[in-house]
XYZ file of C-alpha atoms in Angstrom:
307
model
C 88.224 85.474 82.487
C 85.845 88.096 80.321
C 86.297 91.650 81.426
C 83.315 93.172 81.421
C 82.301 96.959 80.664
C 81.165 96.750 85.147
C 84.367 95.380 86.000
C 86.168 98.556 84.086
C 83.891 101.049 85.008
C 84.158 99.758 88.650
C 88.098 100.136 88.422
C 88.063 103.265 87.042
C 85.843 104.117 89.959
C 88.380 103.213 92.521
C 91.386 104.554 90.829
C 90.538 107.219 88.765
C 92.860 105.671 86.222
C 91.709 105.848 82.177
C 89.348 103.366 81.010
C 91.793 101.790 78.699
C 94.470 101.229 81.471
C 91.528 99.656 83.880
C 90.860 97.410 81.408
C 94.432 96.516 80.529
C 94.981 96.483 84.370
C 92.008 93.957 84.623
C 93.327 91.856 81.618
C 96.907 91.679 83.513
C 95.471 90.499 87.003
C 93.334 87.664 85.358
C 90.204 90.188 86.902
C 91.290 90.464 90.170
C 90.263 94.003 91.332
C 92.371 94.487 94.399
C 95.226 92.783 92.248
C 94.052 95.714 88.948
C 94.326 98.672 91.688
C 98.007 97.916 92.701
C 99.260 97.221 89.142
C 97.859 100.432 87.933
C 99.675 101.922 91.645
C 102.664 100.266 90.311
C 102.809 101.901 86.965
C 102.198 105.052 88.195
C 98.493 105.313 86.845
C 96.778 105.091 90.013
C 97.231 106.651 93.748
C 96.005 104.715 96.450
C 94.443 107.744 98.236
C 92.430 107.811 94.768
C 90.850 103.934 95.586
C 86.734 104.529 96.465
C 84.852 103.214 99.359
C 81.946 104.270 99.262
C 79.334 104.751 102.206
C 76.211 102.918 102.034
C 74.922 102.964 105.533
C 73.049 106.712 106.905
C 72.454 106.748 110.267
C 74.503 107.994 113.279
C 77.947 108.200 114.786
C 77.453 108.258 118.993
C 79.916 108.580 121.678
C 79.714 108.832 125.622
C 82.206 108.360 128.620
C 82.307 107.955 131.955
C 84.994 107.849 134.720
C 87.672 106.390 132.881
C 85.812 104.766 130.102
C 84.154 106.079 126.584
C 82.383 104.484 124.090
C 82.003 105.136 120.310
C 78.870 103.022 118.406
C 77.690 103.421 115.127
C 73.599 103.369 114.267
C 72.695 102.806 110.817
C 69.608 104.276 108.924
C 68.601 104.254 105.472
C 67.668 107.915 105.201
C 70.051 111.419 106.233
C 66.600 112.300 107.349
C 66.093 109.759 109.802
C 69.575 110.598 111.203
C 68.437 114.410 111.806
C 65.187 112.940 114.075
C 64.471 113.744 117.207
C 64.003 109.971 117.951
C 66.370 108.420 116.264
C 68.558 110.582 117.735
C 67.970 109.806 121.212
C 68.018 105.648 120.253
C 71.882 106.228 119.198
C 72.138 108.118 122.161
C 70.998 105.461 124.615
C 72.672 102.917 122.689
C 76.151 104.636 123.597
C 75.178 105.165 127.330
C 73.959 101.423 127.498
C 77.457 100.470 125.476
C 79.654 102.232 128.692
C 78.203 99.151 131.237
C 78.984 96.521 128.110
C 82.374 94.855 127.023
C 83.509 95.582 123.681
C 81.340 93.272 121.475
C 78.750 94.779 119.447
C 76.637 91.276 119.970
C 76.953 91.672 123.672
C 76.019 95.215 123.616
C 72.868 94.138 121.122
C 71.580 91.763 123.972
C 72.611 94.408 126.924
C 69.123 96.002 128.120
C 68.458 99.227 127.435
C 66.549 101.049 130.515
C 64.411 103.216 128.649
C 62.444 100.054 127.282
C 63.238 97.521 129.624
C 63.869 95.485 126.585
C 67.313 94.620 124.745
C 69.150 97.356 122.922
C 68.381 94.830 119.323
C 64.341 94.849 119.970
C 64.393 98.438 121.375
C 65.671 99.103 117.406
C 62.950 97.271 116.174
C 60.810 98.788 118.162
C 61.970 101.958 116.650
C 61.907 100.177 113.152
C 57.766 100.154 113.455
C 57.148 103.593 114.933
C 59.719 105.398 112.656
C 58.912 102.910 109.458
C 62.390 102.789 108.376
C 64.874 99.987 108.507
C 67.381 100.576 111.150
C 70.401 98.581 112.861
C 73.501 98.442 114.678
C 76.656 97.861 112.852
C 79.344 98.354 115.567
C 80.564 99.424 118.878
C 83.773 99.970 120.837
C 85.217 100.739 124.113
C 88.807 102.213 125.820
C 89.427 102.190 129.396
C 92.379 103.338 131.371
C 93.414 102.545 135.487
C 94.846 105.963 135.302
C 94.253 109.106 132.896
C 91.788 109.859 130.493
C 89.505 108.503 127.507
C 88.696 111.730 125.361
C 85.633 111.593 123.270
C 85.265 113.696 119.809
C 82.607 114.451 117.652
C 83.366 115.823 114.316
C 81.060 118.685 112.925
C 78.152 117.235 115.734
C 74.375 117.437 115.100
C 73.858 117.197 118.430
C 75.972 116.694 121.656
C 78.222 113.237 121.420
C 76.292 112.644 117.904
C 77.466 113.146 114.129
C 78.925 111.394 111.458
C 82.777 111.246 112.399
C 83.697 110.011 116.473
C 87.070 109.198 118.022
C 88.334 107.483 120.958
C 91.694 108.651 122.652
C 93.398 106.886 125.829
C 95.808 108.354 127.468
C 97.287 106.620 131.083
C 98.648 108.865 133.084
C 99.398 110.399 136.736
C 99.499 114.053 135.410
C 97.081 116.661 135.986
C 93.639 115.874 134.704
C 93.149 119.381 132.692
C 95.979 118.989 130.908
C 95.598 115.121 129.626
C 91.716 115.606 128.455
C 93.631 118.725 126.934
C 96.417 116.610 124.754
C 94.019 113.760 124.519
C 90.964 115.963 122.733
C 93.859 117.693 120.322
C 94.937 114.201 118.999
C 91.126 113.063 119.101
C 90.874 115.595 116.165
C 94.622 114.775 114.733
C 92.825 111.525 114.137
C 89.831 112.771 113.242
C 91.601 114.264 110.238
C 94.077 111.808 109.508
C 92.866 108.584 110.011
C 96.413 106.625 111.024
C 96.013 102.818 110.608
C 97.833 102.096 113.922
C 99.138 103.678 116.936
C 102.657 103.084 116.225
C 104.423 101.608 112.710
C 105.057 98.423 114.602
C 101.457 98.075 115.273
C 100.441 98.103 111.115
C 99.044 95.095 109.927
C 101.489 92.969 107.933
C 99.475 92.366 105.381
C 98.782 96.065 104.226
C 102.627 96.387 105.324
C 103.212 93.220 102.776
C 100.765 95.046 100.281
C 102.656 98.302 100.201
C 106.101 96.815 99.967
C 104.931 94.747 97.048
C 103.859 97.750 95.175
C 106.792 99.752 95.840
C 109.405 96.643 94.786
C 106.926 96.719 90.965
C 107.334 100.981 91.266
C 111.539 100.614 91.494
C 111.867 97.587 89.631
C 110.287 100.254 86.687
C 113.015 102.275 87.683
C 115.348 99.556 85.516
C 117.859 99.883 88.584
C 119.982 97.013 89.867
C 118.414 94.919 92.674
C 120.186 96.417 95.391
C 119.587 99.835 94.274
C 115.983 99.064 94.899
C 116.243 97.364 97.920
C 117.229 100.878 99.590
C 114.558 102.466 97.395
C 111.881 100.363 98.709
C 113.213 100.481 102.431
C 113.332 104.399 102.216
C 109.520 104.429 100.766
C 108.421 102.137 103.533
C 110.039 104.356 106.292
C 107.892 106.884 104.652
C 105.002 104.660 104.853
C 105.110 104.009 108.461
C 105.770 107.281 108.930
C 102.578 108.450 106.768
C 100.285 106.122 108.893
C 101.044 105.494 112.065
C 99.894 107.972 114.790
C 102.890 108.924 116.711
C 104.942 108.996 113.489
C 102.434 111.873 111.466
C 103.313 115.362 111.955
C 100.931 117.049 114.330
C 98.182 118.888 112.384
C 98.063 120.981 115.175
C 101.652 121.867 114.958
C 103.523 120.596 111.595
C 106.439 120.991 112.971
C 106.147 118.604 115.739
C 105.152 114.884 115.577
C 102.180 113.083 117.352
C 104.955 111.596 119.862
C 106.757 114.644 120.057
C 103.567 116.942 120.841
C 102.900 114.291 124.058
C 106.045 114.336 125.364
C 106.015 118.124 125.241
C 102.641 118.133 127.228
C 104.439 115.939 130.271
C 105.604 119.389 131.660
C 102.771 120.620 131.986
C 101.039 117.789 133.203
C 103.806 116.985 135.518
C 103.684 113.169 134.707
C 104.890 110.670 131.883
C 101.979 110.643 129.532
C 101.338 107.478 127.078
C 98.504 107.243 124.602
C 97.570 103.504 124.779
C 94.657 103.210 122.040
C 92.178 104.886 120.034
C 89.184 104.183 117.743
C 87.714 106.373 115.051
C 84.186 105.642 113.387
C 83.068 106.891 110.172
C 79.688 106.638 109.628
C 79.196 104.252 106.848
C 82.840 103.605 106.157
C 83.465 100.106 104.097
C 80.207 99.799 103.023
C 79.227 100.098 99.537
C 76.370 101.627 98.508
C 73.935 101.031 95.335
C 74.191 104.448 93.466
C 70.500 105.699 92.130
C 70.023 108.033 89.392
C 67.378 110.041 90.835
C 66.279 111.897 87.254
C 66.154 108.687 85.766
C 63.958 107.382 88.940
C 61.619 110.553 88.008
C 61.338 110.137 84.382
C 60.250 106.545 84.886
C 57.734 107.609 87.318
C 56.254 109.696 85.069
C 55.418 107.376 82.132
C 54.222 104.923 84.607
């Protein structure tokens, strides 16, 4: 397969990695970018908190809750500016409250009716398409209930009250006092909010990104020149790490360091006078896996000009 100039630049992109070593990386993998990014990982040249993904979608980030329910959706725009109107602002907003009597399906929730039209919550965008003149949809929605607890809702830096561009869900079942759950619940919220954990617990972390990681760290020891069971300990003690890196109860409590996730709940049962279990979360960031077509604006202004 021909590497191509894109292909390199695109790699480099991701990785941060030297253009030479992209393209030697590319050359290796037969062109197979996810392939390029963990052989560069492997040798060292790359980090995979270095790897891109850039945001194409604008738009909004809403959240709402009720009882023992809350609901996080995403709106899309094209425009930042669109996201800071009055309007749009108050579509994303009824979107959320119409998402809290929906199940979890964002096609479900599309065909729901929203009670400010009388029309579904898809054509009540359209709608909104025609008066505010810029394409607009929604790209996902997502709901945690609990028989007995709390569902905390949080916003990070909000434009306006259960809207911005960063929302997360937190369950937590429980018999303990109310206070003290939305309490523990809202200081994870932003744990996660600042984290981002792949799963609640290590056992809960898809295999395949499991698979992923292990396979990088076997090509990272193997480097190493050590004999193979020499780097089978290596490789379990990086995965421990791993786990321990992603998973929610494993991560060290951002509000305390010193303290895990798990170990920060179980410290709150005394208070709350009740076992306390988080069951589930959810956290949305506004455009997040969605690549976006970069513009050079100068060059957008120079052609302008001549034309």
């Amino acid at each position: 397969m021909s590497i191509t100039a894109a292909m390199v630049k695109e790699l480099r992109d991701k990785t941060g990695a030297g253009m030479m070593d992209c393209k030697k990386a590319l050359a290796e993998t037969g062109g197979d970018m996810e392939a390029a990014v963990d052989w560069l990982r492997a040798k060292g040249i790359a980090k995979a908190d270095k790897k891109s993904s850039r945001t194409a979608a604008e738009g909004l980030i809403a959240v709402a809750s009720e009882g023992n329910s809350a609901v996080v959706v995403e709106v899309n725009s094209e425009t930042d500016f669109v996201a800071r109107n009055d309007a749009f602002q108050e579509l994303a907003r009824s979107v959320a409250n119409v998402a809290l009597g929906a199940d979890d399906s964002v096609e479900t929730l599309g065909e729901a009716t929203m009670p400010s039209t009388g029309k579904s919550v898809n054509d009540s965008i359209k709608d909104a398409v025609a008066h505010i003149g810029e394409n607009m949809n929604l790209r996902r929605s997502a709901k945690l209930s609990v028989d007995k607890g709390v569902v905390s809702t949080y916003v990070h830096n909000a434009v306006a009250d259960g809207l911005g561009k960063l929302g997360v869900l937190v369950a937590v079942k429980s018999d303990g006092k109310t206070e003290v759950l939305s309490s523990i619940a809202r200081q994870v919220a932003m744990h996660i909010a600042a984290t981002n954990p792949l799963a609640l617990t290590s056992n809960d972390v898809d295999a395949t990104v499991a698979d992923r990681e292990r396979s990088v760290f076997i090509e990272q020891a193997r480097e190493s020149g050590k004999p193979e069971n020499i780097i089978e300990k290596m490789v379990e003690g990086r995965m421990r790490k791993f786990f321990e890196e992603v998973a929610l109860m494993s991560q060290a409590f951002v509000m305390n360091p010193d303290q895990s996730v798990a170990e920060a709940v179980k410290a709150a049962e005394a208070e709350a006078g009740a076992p306390i279990e988080i069951t589930g979360f959810v956290r949305f960031q506004l455009g997040e896996g969605v690549d976006k077509e970069e513009s050079d604006f100068a060059a957008e202004v120079a052609a302008a000009a001549k034309g």
